[in-house]
Amino acid sequence: SNGVYQIGLPVGKVFALLFMTLIQLTMGPLFAAPRNATVAYTVGVAPLLPKQFQGSGLIVFTAIFFVIVFVIAYNESDILSSLGKILNPIFLVLLFLVFVIAFARPLGNLGTVPVSKAYAQGTIVKGFLEGYNTMDAL
């Protein structure tokens, strides 16, 4: 088939259209996009805010986040060059800093850290399932 619509077409045109629409909504506005905003907020902004501003901070951050996403994604033909010119250098510098800091000041000795109960047995399966839950498997 040439797409999701044609995969569902043998069942019927209504099903194919519904199937295609639900897949696109799930990958975009219903699951992936809100998750991206909440993860970015939880990791980057929430630790800096007092407890009483967590809810309103999430609303403000989400609005700003999606305005920036819309501005970048509005012109489809420019999206790769926009992201490549802006985000790639920032990402590379931050990744380099993470490695430098991790090697210069490790949080502890790996030989003395006990294995968590969840990963004591079935490590590969547990890691795969946790990765799948965070959309890494997609």
GROMACS .gro file of C-alpha atoms in nm, residues 8-137:
model
  130
    8GLY     CA    1  -0.776   0.020   0.588
    9LEU     CA    2  -0.947   0.039   0.248
   10PRO     CA    3  -1.023  -0.336   0.218
   11VAL     CA    4  -1.244  -0.302   0.528
   12GLY     CA    5  -1.427   0.001   0.387
   13LYS     CA    6  -1.384   0.366   0.296
   14VAL     CA    7  -1.533   0.495   0.624
   15PHE     CA    8  -1.307   0.267   0.828
   16ALA     CA    9  -1.000   0.365   0.624
   17LEU     CA   10  -1.070   0.734   0.677
   18LEU     CA   11  -1.139   0.687   1.048
   19PHE     CA   12  -0.831   0.466   1.091
   20MET     CA   13  -0.604   0.715   0.916
   21THR     CA   14  -0.747   1.008   1.113
   22LEU     CA   15  -0.711   0.832   1.448
   23ILE     CA   16  -0.350   0.734   1.378
   24GLN     CA   17  -0.259   1.090   1.281
   25LEU     CA   18  -0.438   1.234   1.585
   26THR     CA   19  -0.270   0.984   1.817
   27MET     CA   20   0.078   1.054   1.684
   28GLY     CA   21   0.023   1.428   1.694
   29PRO     CA   22  -0.215   1.637   1.903
   30LEU     CA   23  -0.362   1.365   2.127
   31PHE     CA   24  -0.045   1.197   2.253
   32ALA     CA   25   0.296   1.301   2.124
   33ALA     CA   26   0.261   1.680   2.125
   34PRO     CA   27   0.116   1.717   2.477
   35ARG     CA   28   0.375   1.472   2.605
   36ASN     CA   29   0.657   1.676   2.451
   37ALA     CA   30   0.530   1.991   2.621
   38THR     CA   31   0.484   1.830   2.963
   39VAL     CA   32   0.822   1.656   2.955
   40ALA     CA   33   0.997   1.980   2.858
   41TYR     CA   34   0.814   2.162   3.137
   42THR     CA   35   0.872   1.894   3.400
   43VAL     CA   36   1.243   1.865   3.327
   44GLY     CA   37   1.331   2.224   3.242
   45VAL     CA   38   1.094   2.464   3.416
   46ALA     CA   39   0.904   2.295   3.701
   47PRO     CA   40   1.210   2.252   3.928
   48LEU     CA   41   1.267   2.628   3.911
   49LEU     CA   42   0.913   2.725   4.018
   50PRO     CA   43   0.760   2.723   4.367
   51LYS     CA   44   0.488   2.463   4.432
   52GLN     CA   45   0.201   2.716   4.421
   53PHE     CA   46   0.291   2.819   4.063
   54GLN     CA   47   0.325   2.469   3.914
   55GLY     CA   48  -0.025   2.461   3.756
   56SER     CA   49  -0.023   2.812   3.614
   57GLY     CA   50   0.340   2.769   3.508
   58LEU     CA   51   0.244   2.462   3.305
   59ILE     CA   52  -0.035   2.653   3.129
   60VAL     CA   53   0.191   2.948   3.042
   61PHE     CA   54   0.479   2.723   2.936
   62THR     CA   55   0.250   2.508   2.718
   63ALA     CA   56   0.107   2.814   2.544
   64ILE     CA   57   0.454   2.954   2.472
   65PHE     CA   58   0.583   2.610   2.370
   66PHE     CA   59   0.308   2.555   2.112
   67VAL     CA   60   0.335   2.909   1.974
   68ILE     CA   61   0.706   2.845   1.910
   69VAL     CA   62   0.627   2.503   1.757
   70PHE     CA   63   0.364   2.661   1.532
   71VAL     CA   64   0.600   2.937   1.417
   72ILE     CA   65   0.870   2.684   1.330
   73ALA     CA   66   0.633   2.435   1.164
   74TYR     CA   67   0.411   2.685   0.980
   75ASN     CA   68   0.632   2.699   0.673
   76GLU     CA   69   0.673   2.328   0.594
   77SER     CA   70   0.942   2.373   0.331
   78ASP     CA   71   1.167   2.557   0.577
   79ILE     CA   72   1.125   2.335   0.883
   80LEU     CA   73   1.439   2.125   0.841
   81SER     CA   74   1.667   2.417   0.773
   82SER     CA   75   1.511   2.618   1.058
   83LEU     CA   76   1.559   2.337   1.307
   84GLY     CA   77   1.902   2.249   1.173
   85LYS     CA   78   2.035   2.603   1.197
   86ILE     CA   79   1.892   2.675   1.542
   87LEU     CA   80   1.855   2.355   1.740
   88ASN     CA   81   2.140   2.142   1.612
   89PRO     CA   82   2.424   2.368   1.731
   90ILE     CA   83   2.249   2.421   2.067
   91PHE     CA   84   2.199   2.046   2.103
   92LEU     CA   85   2.562   1.967   2.022
   93VAL     CA   86   2.698   2.222   2.269
   94LEU     CA   87   2.466   2.102   2.547
   95LEU     CA   88   2.546   1.737   2.477
   96PHE     CA   89   2.917   1.814   2.494
   97LEU     CA   90   2.868   1.995   2.826
   98VAL     CA   91   2.673   1.701   2.968
   99PHE     CA   92   2.958   1.464   2.882
  100VAL     CA   93   3.225   1.696   3.021
  101ILE     CA   94   3.037   1.749   3.348
  102ALA     CA   95   2.950   1.380   3.382
  103PHE     CA   96   3.312   1.274   3.344
  104ALA     CA   97   3.456   1.558   3.551
  105ARG     CA   98   3.212   1.527   3.842
  106PRO     CA   99   3.040   1.188   3.850
  107LEU     CA  100   2.751   1.148   4.094
  108GLY     CA  101   2.894   0.835   4.250
  109ASN     CA  102   3.088   0.516   4.205
  110LEU     CA  103   2.913   0.270   3.974
  111GLY     CA  104   3.068  -0.023   4.158
  112THR     CA  105   2.887   0.064   4.482
  113VAL     CA  106   2.542   0.149   4.345
  114PRO     CA  107   2.295  -0.138   4.394
  115VAL     CA  108   2.080  -0.259   4.106
  116SER     CA  109   1.717  -0.151   4.140
  117LYS     CA  110   1.466  -0.430   4.205
  118ALA     CA  111   1.288  -0.374   3.872
  119TYR     CA  112   1.609  -0.430   3.674
  120ALA     CA  113   1.754  -0.719   3.879
  121GLN     CA  114   1.603  -0.974   3.637
  122GLY     CA  115   1.474  -0.938   3.283
  123THR     CA  116   1.681  -0.628   3.216
  124ILE     CA  117   1.643  -0.629   2.836
  125VAL     CA  118   1.266  -0.680   2.844
  126LYS     CA  119   1.219  -0.416   3.115
  127GLY     CA  120   1.436  -0.167   2.924
  128PHE     CA  121   1.247  -0.231   2.601
  129LEU     CA  122   0.908  -0.187   2.769
  130GLU     CA  123   1.014   0.133   2.944
  131GLY     CA  124   1.155   0.268   2.617
  132TYR     CA  125   0.830   0.179   2.441
  133ASN     CA  126   0.632   0.364   2.708
  134THR     CA  127   0.834   0.679   2.641
  135MET     CA  128   0.782   0.650   2.263
  136ASP     CA  129   1.151   0.567   2.205
  137ALA     CA  130   1.050   0.247   2.027
   0.00000   0.00000   0.00000
